[in-house]
Coordinates of C-alpha atoms and ligand atoms in Angstrom, one line a residue:
M15 CA 18.2 -18.7 -35.5
T16 CA 18.7 -20.8 -32.5
P17 CA 16.1 -21.0 -29.7
Q18 CA 18.7 -19.1 -27.6
D19 CA 18.7 -16.3 -30.1
V20 CA 15.0 -16.1 -29.9
L21 CA 15.1 -16.0 -26.1
A22 CA 17.8 -13.3 -26.2
E23 CA 15.6 -11.2 -28.5
L24 CA 12.6 -11.6 -26.1
T25 CA 14.7 -10.7 -23.1
A26 CA 16.0 -7.6 -25.0
L27 CA 12.3 -6.5 -25.6
A28 CA 12.1 -5.9 -21.8
D29 CA 15.0 -3.4 -21.8
G30 CA 12.5 -0.5 -21.7
D31 CA 10.4 -2.0 -18.9
V32 CA 10.5 -1.0 -15.3
P33 CA 12.4 -3.5 -13.2
T34 CA 10.4 -6.3 -11.7
H35 CA 13.0 -6.9 -9.0
G36 CA 14.9 -4.8 -6.5
G37 CA 12.0 -2.9 -4.8
A38 CA 12.2 0.3 -6.8
T39 CA 9.0 -0.4 -8.8
M40 CA 6.5 0.4 -6.1
A41 CA 3.3 -0.8 -7.8
Y42 CA 2.4 -3.7 -10.1
V43 CA 5.2 -6.1 -8.9
Y44 CA 5.9 -7.8 -5.6
D45 CA 9.5 -9.0 -5.0
S46 CA 10.2 -11.2 -2.1
G47 CA 13.9 -10.5 -2.5
L48 CA 14.6 -14.2 -2.3
A49 CA 16.2 -15.8 -5.3
E50 CA 15.0 -19.2 -4.2
V51 CA 11.4 -18.1 -4.5
D52 CA 11.9 -17.0 -8.1
A53 CA 13.7 -20.2 -9.0
L54 CA 11.1 -22.4 -7.3
A55 CA 8.2 -20.5 -9.0
A56 CA 9.9 -20.8 -12.4
G57 CA 10.4 -24.6 -11.9
A58 CA 6.8 -25.1 -10.8
Q59 CA 5.4 -23.1 -13.7
A60 CA 7.5 -25.0 -16.1
A61 CA 6.3 -28.3 -14.7
Y62 CA 2.7 -27.3 -15.2
Q63 CA 2.8 -25.2 -18.3
W64 CA 1.0 -27.6 -20.5
T65 CA -1.6 -28.7 -18.0
N66 CA -5.2 -27.5 -18.5
A67 CA -6.9 -26.5 -15.3
L68 CA -10.2 -26.6 -17.3
D69 CA -10.8 -30.2 -16.2
P70 CA -9.8 -31.4 -12.7
T71 CA -11.2 -34.9 -13.5
A72 CA -8.6 -35.3 -16.3
F73 CA -5.9 -33.5 -14.2
P74 CA -6.6 -34.4 -10.6
S75 CA -3.4 -32.6 -9.6
V76 CA -5.2 -29.3 -10.4
A77 CA -7.9 -30.1 -7.9
R78 CA -5.4 -30.9 -5.3
I79 CA -3.4 -27.7 -5.9
E80 CA -6.5 -25.6 -5.8
D81 CA -7.9 -27.3 -2.7
D82 CA -4.5 -26.9 -0.9
L83 CA -4.4 -23.1 -1.8
V84 CA -8.0 -22.6 -0.7
A85 CA -7.4 -24.5 2.6
A86 CA -4.2 -22.4 3.2
A87 CA -6.1 -19.2 2.6
S88 CA -9.0 -20.3 4.8
R89 CA -6.7 -21.2 7.7
L90 CA -5.0 -17.9 7.4
L91 CA -8.1 -15.8 7.0
G92 CA -10.6 -17.0 9.6
G93 CA -12.3 -19.7 7.6
G94 CA -14.3 -22.5 9.3
P95 CA -15.7 -25.9 8.6
T96 CA -18.0 -24.7 5.9
T97 CA -15.5 -22.5 4.1
V98 CA -15.0 -23.2 0.4
G99 CA -13.3 -21.2 -2.3
T100 CA -12.2 -20.9 -5.9
V101 CA -8.8 -20.2 -7.4
T102 CA -9.0 -17.4 -10.0
S103 CA -6.7 -15.6 -12.4
G104 CA -6.3 -12.5 -10.2
G105 CA -7.9 -10.0 -8.0
T106 CA -10.2 -8.6 -10.6
E107 CA -11.6 -12.0 -11.4
S108 CA -12.1 -12.8 -7.7
C109 CA -14.0 -9.5 -7.3
L110 CA -16.1 -10.1 -10.4
L111 CA -17.1 -13.6 -9.2
A112 CA -18.1 -12.3 -5.8
V113 CA -20.4 -9.8 -7.4
L114 CA -21.8 -12.4 -9.8
A115 CA -22.6 -14.7 -6.8
A116 CA -24.2 -11.9 -5.0
R117 CA -26.3 -11.0 -8.1
T118 CA -27.4 -14.6 -8.4
R119 CA -28.5 -14.6 -4.7
W120 CA -30.3 -11.3 -5.0
R121 CA -32.2 -12.4 -8.1
A122 CA -33.3 -15.6 -6.5
A123 CA -34.5 -13.7 -3.4
H124 CA -36.4 -11.1 -5.5
P125 CA -37.8 -12.9 -8.5
D126 CA -40.4 -10.3 -9.3
D127 CA -38.1 -7.2 -8.9
E128 CA -37.1 -6.1 -12.4
R129 CA -34.9 -3.3 -11.2
R130 CA -31.1 -3.5 -11.3
P131 CA -29.6 -4.8 -8.1
Q132 CA -27.3 -2.3 -6.3
L133 CA -23.6 -2.7 -5.4
V134 CA -22.7 -0.5 -2.4
L135 CA -19.1 0.7 -2.8
P136 CA -17.0 3.0 -0.7
V137 CA -15.4 5.2 -3.4
T138 CA -12.0 3.7 -2.3
A139 CA -13.1 0.1 -3.2
H140 CA -11.0 -1.2 -6.1
A141 CA -12.1 -0.3 -9.6
A142 CA -12.5 -4.0 -10.3
F143 CA -16.0 -3.7 -8.6
R144 CA -16.9 -0.9 -11.0
K145 CA -15.9 -3.2 -13.8
A146 CA -18.1 -6.0 -12.2
A147 CA -21.1 -3.6 -12.0
H148 CA -20.5 -2.6 -15.7
L149 CA -20.2 -6.2 -16.9
L150 CA -23.0 -7.7 -14.7
D151 CA -25.5 -4.9 -14.9
L152 CA -25.6 -3.7 -11.4
T153 CA -26.0 -0.1 -10.3
V154 CA -23.1 1.3 -8.2
V155 CA -24.1 3.2 -5.1
D156 CA -21.1 5.3 -4.2
V157 CA -20.4 6.0 -0.5
G158 CA -17.9 8.7 0.2
V159 CA -15.1 8.2 2.8
D160 CA -13.9 10.3 5.6
P161 CA -11.6 12.8 3.8
V162 CA -9.0 12.6 6.6
T163 CA -8.9 8.9 7.4
C164 CA -10.0 7.8 4.0
R165 CA -12.1 5.0 5.7
V166 CA -15.8 4.5 5.0
R167 CA -18.1 5.6 7.9
P168 CA -20.5 2.8 8.9
A169 CA -23.4 5.2 9.3
D170 CA -23.0 6.3 5.6
V171 CA -23.2 2.7 4.5
E172 CA -26.3 2.1 6.7
Q173 CA -28.1 5.0 5.0
V174 CA -27.9 3.4 1.5
L175 CA -28.7 -0.2 2.4
S176 CA -32.1 -1.3 1.0
R177 CA -33.8 -4.3 -0.4
R178 CA -32.1 -3.5 -3.8
T179 CA -28.7 -4.0 -2.3
A180 CA -27.0 -7.2 -3.6
L181 CA -23.6 -6.7 -2.0
V182 CA -21.6 -4.3 0.2
V183 CA -17.8 -4.2 -0.2
V184 CA -15.2 -3.1 2.3
S185 CA -11.4 -3.1 1.8
A186 CA -8.6 -4.6 3.9
P187 CA -6.9 -2.4 3.2
S188 CA -7.9 -0.1 0.3
Y189 CA -5.6 0.1 -2.6
P190 CA -5.5 3.9 -3.0
H191 CA -4.6 4.8 0.6
G192 CA -3.7 1.5 2.3
V193 CA -6.2 2.1 5.1
L194 CA -8.5 -0.5 6.7
D195 CA -12.2 0.0 6.5
P196 CA -14.2 -0.7 9.7
V197 CA -15.0 -4.3 8.7
P198 CA -16.9 -5.5 11.8
E199 CA -19.1 -2.5 12.0
V200 CA -20.1 -2.5 8.3
A201 CA -20.5 -6.3 8.2
A202 CA -22.8 -6.2 11.2
L203 CA -25.0 -3.5 9.5
A204 CA -25.0 -5.6 6.3
A205 CA -26.0 -8.7 8.2
A206 CA -28.8 -6.8 10.0
A207 CA -30.1 -5.8 6.6
G208 CA -29.8 -9.3 5.2
V209 CA -27.1 -8.2 2.7
P210 CA -23.9 -10.1 2.0
C211 CA -20.6 -8.3 2.7
H212 CA -17.4 -8.9 0.8
V213 CA -14.0 -8.1 2.2
D214 CA -11.6 -7.2 -0.5
A215 CA -8.3 -8.4 1.0
C216 CA -6.7 -8.8 -2.4
I217 CA -3.6 -6.8 -1.4
G218 CA -3.6 -7.2 2.4
G219 CA -4.9 -10.7 3.0
W220 CA -1.5 -12.4 2.9
L221 CA 0.0 -9.8 5.2
L222 CA -2.5 -8.6 7.8
P223 CA -2.7 -12.0 9.7
H224 CA 1.0 -11.6 10.4
L225 CA 0.7 -8.0 11.6
D226 CA -1.1 -6.6 14.6
S227 CA -4.4 -5.9 12.8
A228 CA -7.9 -5.0 13.7
P229 CA -10.4 -7.8 12.8
F230 CA -11.2 -8.1 9.1
D231 CA -11.4 -11.7 8.0
L232 CA -14.0 -14.4 7.4
S233 CA -14.4 -15.0 11.2
V234 CA -16.0 -11.5 11.5
P235 CA -19.8 -11.9 11.9
G236 CA -21.6 -10.8 8.7
V237 CA -18.6 -11.2 6.4
T238 CA -19.8 -13.6 3.6
S239 CA -16.9 -13.6 1.1
L240 CA -13.3 -12.5 0.9
S241 CA -10.7 -12.1 -1.9
V242 CA -7.0 -12.5 -1.5
D243 CA -4.3 -12.4 -4.2
L244 CA -1.4 -14.9 -4.2
H245 CA 0.3 -12.9 -7.0
K246 CA 0.7 -9.9 -4.6
Y247 CA 2.0 -10.6 -1.1
G248 CA 1.8 -14.4 -1.7
Y249 CA 4.9 -13.6 -3.8
A250 CA 3.6 -15.9 -6.6
P251 CA 4.0 -15.1 -10.3
K252 CA 1.1 -13.3 -12.0
G253 CA -2.2 -15.0 -12.5
V254 CA -3.4 -16.4 -9.1
S255 CA -5.9 -15.3 -6.5
V256 CA -8.4 -16.9 -4.2
L257 CA -12.1 -16.1 -3.5
L258 CA -13.4 -17.6 -0.2
T259 CA -16.8 -17.9 1.2
N260 CA -18.3 -19.6 4.3
D261 CA -21.4 -20.5 2.3
P262 CA -21.2 -23.3 -0.4
E263 CA -24.5 -22.0 -1.8
F264 CA -22.9 -18.6 -2.5
R265 CA -20.1 -20.3 -4.5
Q266 CA -22.6 -22.0 -6.7
G267 CA -23.8 -18.6 -7.7
H268 CA -20.7 -17.8 -9.7
W269 CA -20.3 -21.3 -11.2
F270 CA -21.5 -22.0 -14.7
A271 CA -22.7 -25.4 -15.9
T272 CA -24.2 -26.4 -19.3
A273 CA -25.2 -29.6 -21.0
G274 CA -26.8 -27.5 -23.7
W275 CA -24.5 -28.2 -26.6
P276 CA -23.3 -31.3 -28.4
G277 CA -19.8 -31.0 -27.0
Y278 CA -18.3 -32.0 -23.6
P279 CA -20.3 -31.1 -20.5
V280 CA -19.0 -27.7 -19.3
V281 CA -18.6 -26.7 -15.7
N282 CA -16.6 -23.5 -15.1
P283 CA -16.0 -22.2 -11.6
T284 CA -14.3 -19.1 -13.1
L285 CA -14.7 -16.9 -16.2
A286 CA -12.2 -18.7 -18.5
G287 CA -12.6 -22.1 -20.1
T288 CA -9.1 -23.4 -20.6
R289 CA -7.1 -22.2 -17.7
P290 CA -3.3 -22.1 -17.0
A291 CA -2.2 -24.4 -14.1
G292 CA 1.3 -22.8 -14.1
P293 CA 0.6 -19.8 -11.8
M294 CA -1.4 -21.9 -9.3
A295 CA 1.3 -24.5 -9.2
A296 CA 3.9 -21.8 -8.6
A297 CA 1.8 -20.3 -5.8
W298 CA 1.5 -23.8 -4.3
A299 CA 5.3 -24.3 -4.5
V300 CA 6.1 -20.9 -3.0
H301 CA 3.6 -21.4 -0.2
R302 CA 4.9 -24.9 0.5
W303 CA 8.5 -23.6 0.7
L304 CA 8.0 -20.3 2.6
G305 CA 5.4 -21.7 5.0
T306 CA 3.6 -19.6 7.5
E307 CA 6.9 -18.7 9.2
G308 CA 8.4 -17.5 5.9
Y309 CA 5.4 -15.3 5.1
A310 CA 5.4 -13.9 8.6
R311 CA 9.0 -12.9 8.4
L312 CA 8.6 -11.3 5.0
A313 CA 5.5 -9.5 6.2
R314 CA 7.3 -8.2 9.3
E315 CA 10.3 -7.0 7.2
A316 CA 8.0 -5.1 4.7
R317 CA 6.0 -3.6 7.6
A318 CA 9.2 -2.5 9.4
A319 CA 10.4 -0.9 6.2
T320 CA 7.0 0.9 5.8
T321 CA 7.3 2.2 9.4
A322 CA 10.8 3.5 8.7
L323 CA 9.7 5.1 5.5
V324 CA 6.8 6.9 7.1
A325 CA 9.0 8.1 9.9
G326 CA 11.7 9.3 7.4
L327 CA 9.1 11.1 5.3
A328 CA 8.7 13.7 8.1
D329 CA 12.0 15.1 6.8
V330 CA 11.0 15.2 3.1
P331 CA 9.8 18.6 2.2
G332 CA 6.4 19.1 0.6
V333 CA 4.8 15.7 1.3
R334 CA 2.5 14.2 3.9
V335 CA 1.2 10.7 4.5
V336 CA -2.6 10.3 4.0
G337 CA -4.5 8.3 6.6
T338 CA -2.9 5.6 8.7
P339 CA -1.2 2.9 6.7
A340 CA -2.5 -0.5 7.9
T341 CA 0.0 -2.6 6.0
T342 CA 2.7 -1.8 3.6
L343 CA 1.0 0.7 1.3
V344 CA 1.7 4.4 1.7
A345 CA -0.2 7.2 0.0
L346 CA 1.6 10.6 -0.2
A347 CA -0.1 13.9 -0.8
G348 CA 1.6 17.2 -1.5
T349 CA 1.9 20.1 0.9
D350 CA 3.4 23.6 0.6
G351 CA 2.5 23.8 -3.1
L352 CA 4.2 20.5 -4.1
D353 CA 2.4 18.8 -6.9
V354 CA 2.6 15.0 -6.5
L355 CA 2.3 14.6 -10.3
H356 CA 5.6 16.4 -10.7
L357 CA 7.0 14.4 -7.8
A358 CA 6.1 11.2 -9.7
D359 CA 8.0 12.4 -12.7
E360 CA 11.0 13.4 -10.6
A361 CA 11.0 10.0 -8.9
T362 CA 10.9 8.3 -12.3
A363 CA 14.0 10.2 -13.3
R364 CA 15.7 8.9 -10.2
G365 CA 14.7 5.3 -10.9
W366 CA 11.6 4.8 -8.8
L367 CA 8.1 4.1 -9.9
L368 CA 5.6 5.8 -7.6
Q369 CA 2.1 5.5 -8.9
P370 CA 0.2 8.8 -9.5
Q371 CA -3.5 8.8 -8.3
P372 CA -5.4 11.9 -9.4
P373 CA -7.5 14.1 -7.1
F374 CA -11.0 12.8 -6.6
T375 CA -14.3 14.6 -5.9
Q376 CA -16.6 12.5 -3.7
P377 CA -20.4 12.4 -4.0
D378 CA -20.8 15.0 -1.2
G379 CA -18.4 17.4 -2.9
T380 CA -15.5 16.9 -0.6
T381 CA -12.2 16.0 -2.3
L382 CA -9.5 13.5 -1.8
P383 CA -6.2 14.9 -2.8
A384 CA -4.0 13.6 -5.6
T385 CA -1.6 11.1 -4.1
L386 CA 1.3 8.8 -5.0
H387 CA 0.8 5.2 -4.2
L388 CA 3.9 3.3 -2.8
T389 CA 3.7 -0.5 -2.4
V390 CA 6.6 -1.6 -0.1
T391 CA 7.7 -5.2 -0.4
A392 CA 10.4 -7.2 1.4
A393 CA 12.8 -6.2 -1.5
T394 CA 12.3 -2.5 -0.7
A395 CA 13.3 -3.1 2.9
G396 CA 17.1 -2.6 2.4
R397 CA 16.6 0.5 0.3
V398 CA 14.5 2.8 2.5
P399 CA 17.4 5.2 3.1
A400 CA 18.1 5.5 -0.6
L401 CA 14.4 6.0 -1.3
L402 CA 14.2 8.7 1.3
A403 CA 17.2 10.5 -0.1
D404 CA 15.9 10.3 -3.7
L405 CA 12.5 11.5 -2.5
A406 CA 14.0 14.5 -0.8
G407 CA 15.8 15.4 -4.0
A408 CA 12.7 14.8 -6.1
A409 CA 10.6 16.8 -3.8
R410 CA 13.0 19.8 -3.9
A411 CA 12.9 19.6 -7.7
A412 CA 9.1 19.3 -7.8
L413 CA 8.7 22.3 -5.5
A414 CA 10.6 24.4 -8.0
L415 CA 8.2 23.6 -10.8
P416 CA 5.1 25.5 -11.7
P417 CA 1.9 23.5 -11.2
P418 CA 1.0 21.3 -14.2
V419 CA -1.9 23.4 -15.4
P420 CA -3.6 22.0 -18.6
D421 CA -4.1 24.5 -21.5
P422 CA -7.4 26.2 -20.5
G423 CA -8.3 26.7 -24.1
L424 CA -7.9 23.0 -24.7
V425 CA -10.0 22.1 -21.7
S426 CA -12.9 24.4 -22.6
A427 CA -12.8 23.3 -26.2
V428 CA -13.1 19.6 -25.3
A429 CA -15.0 19.7 -22.0
G430 CA -18.4 20.0 -23.8
L431 CA -17.8 17.1 -26.2
D432 CA -20.0 14.0 -25.9
P433 CA -17.7 11.1 -25.5
A434 CA -20.2 8.7 -27.0
S435 CA -20.1 10.6 -30.3
L436 CA -16.3 10.5 -30.6
S437 CA -14.7 8.1 -33.1
V438 CA -11.3 6.5 -32.6
A439 CA -9.9 9.1 -35.1
D440 CA -11.5 12.0 -33.2
V441 CA -10.0 10.9 -30.0
D442 CA -6.6 10.5 -31.7
G443 CA -6.9 14.0 -33.0
L444 CA -7.7 15.3 -29.5
L445 CA -4.6 13.5 -28.1
D446 CA -2.5 15.1 -30.7
L447 CA -3.8 18.5 -29.6
A448 CA -3.0 17.6 -26.0
G449 CA 0.6 17.1 -27.0
L450 CA 0.7 13.3 -27.4
D451 CA 1.7 13.6 -31.1
G452 CA 2.1 10.2 -32.7
G453 CA 4.9 8.8 -30.7
P454 CA 4.6 6.6 -27.6
L455 CA 4.1 8.3 -24.2
P456 CA 5.8 11.5 -23.2
T457 CA 8.6 11.3 -20.6
R458 CA 6.8 13.6 -18.2
M459 CA 3.3 12.4 -17.5
A460 CA 2.2 15.3 -15.1
P461 CA 0.6 17.4 -17.9
V462 CA -1.3 14.3 -19.1
H463 CA -2.6 13.5 -15.6
A464 CA -3.5 17.2 -15.1
L465 CA -5.5 17.3 -18.3
V466 CA -7.4 14.1 -17.4
A467 CA -8.2 15.5 -13.9
A468 CA -9.6 18.7 -15.4
L469 CA -12.1 17.0 -17.7
P470 CA -15.5 15.6 -17.0
R471 CA -15.1 11.9 -16.0
P472 CA -16.8 10.2 -19.0
L473 CA -14.7 12.3 -21.4
A474 CA -11.5 11.6 -19.4
E475 CA -12.3 7.9 -19.5
R476 CA -12.7 8.0 -23.3
L477 CA -9.4 9.8 -23.7
L478 CA -7.6 7.4 -21.4
A479 CA -8.9 4.5 -23.6
G480 CA -7.6 6.5 -26.6
V481 CA -4.1 6.6 -25.1
L482 CA -4.1 2.8 -24.8
D483 CA -5.5 2.6 -28.3
R484 CA -2.3 4.2 -29.5
V485 CA -0.1 2.0 -27.4
Y486 CA -1.7 -1.2 -28.9
R487 CA -1.0 -0.7 -32.6
P488 CA 0.7 -3.5 -34.4
T489 CA 3.4 -2.4 -36.8
P490 CA 2.2 -3.4 -40.2
Ligands
PLP10 C1 -4.9 -5.5 -6.9 C2 -6.2 -5.3 -6.3 C3 -7.4 -5.8 -7.0 C4 -7.4 -6.3 -8.4 O1 -6.5 -7.3 -8.6 P1 -5.8 -7.6 -10.0 O2 -5.0 -8.8 -9.5 O3 -4.9 -6.4 -10.4 O4 -6.8 -8.0 -10.9 C5 -8.6 -5.7 -6.3 N1 -8.6 -5.2 -5.0 C6 -7.5 -4.7 -4.4 C7 -7.6 -4.1 -3.0 C8 -6.3 -4.8 -5.0 O5 -5.2 -4.3 -4.4

């Protein structure tokens, strides 16, 4: 075999993947629509693919790249003279590290309190914060959002703040509905209670400064840290995000240093040891080439496409937009009996990936409807008329289908099971019963999502892990 043969084989593996370019995959990928950006990123990744970002004293270029990215993010997002930051592998890691730093601060301030610190989360805060609480042993305090605007209400946050609160999170905007939380109001309440406030701008941070946005950044009094992903609207390849804070002490709270072994002295600002420099080099190159003007233009294009999409949706039967999209994210709910899970399947059949989000019951019993999440990028901009036409066809087809009701016998048979007692084989058997026999995933996902939505959350989570367990099985 030649290396070319191997590469051809690898490329062929992606035949079954959703497209990364062209704007029809409206989650997971962010296409600038500019071939130069892709070529530049590839060149930068290649130039740094063997560099180890573990040690910026051996590779001073890494420190320079990270400092430049942090400085750029700080300039864009209201940083000041004391602002410092850390380049991470992605949004999840930025969020984890913010929670870690907050936990460090809380423990230092309450040395005699043996209780778990609390993480105050609007239910719309990204799941990465639930993961952080799980890994770092904090208790999540869920705060419901207004069921119409899907924004958290400051008074609801105020009610749950206490001396146990380690961190409050707000989103700019939230991933599920693309709406902006009232950042200044919540940050002021947090400050008054002596609690740090993190703004999760992972998805919006590189856009909002170029749009006409309400205040949300590090310049807002009470905001103590902010996360922003370069691998989303920074149009960099996967694996690069920035965590900013105005307080150098806060950053120390997520760093790790040890001289407690016979090997090299270890200082890790992030979770990994050895770290790739390729993604950060690519982000640096794309940022250097696009510049503020380039990002502003791409942001305006994607925003204009979003506005056109929202206007055109008025003529698509059976759908409505949830809340007020603050950036380029749109959440669609069903009306007139349309089930958005069917709509997702019908859109898939027409070549579009729209991400299903199940219905959600809030702590106070109100519900947020099932929605489809659409991320609009600059690459979608030229395709809004085609998207609207396909959505109208998909909606008419979905309206003609009966609602995806899971088998009631199956639901009542499994609803009482204790997820902790189920083995991998048990879960496998349940998934067989649910119609996922052996093979990979079914073409229509609506029945699977409907089943998951009908089950108690812990059991649903166990079954979802079971689905992935089947996906990740090496052929012997
Ligand atoms: C994407 C996202 C995250 C998590 O980021 P990953 O890069 O997927 O790890 C966190 N918060 C928000 C608001 C996001 O959109």
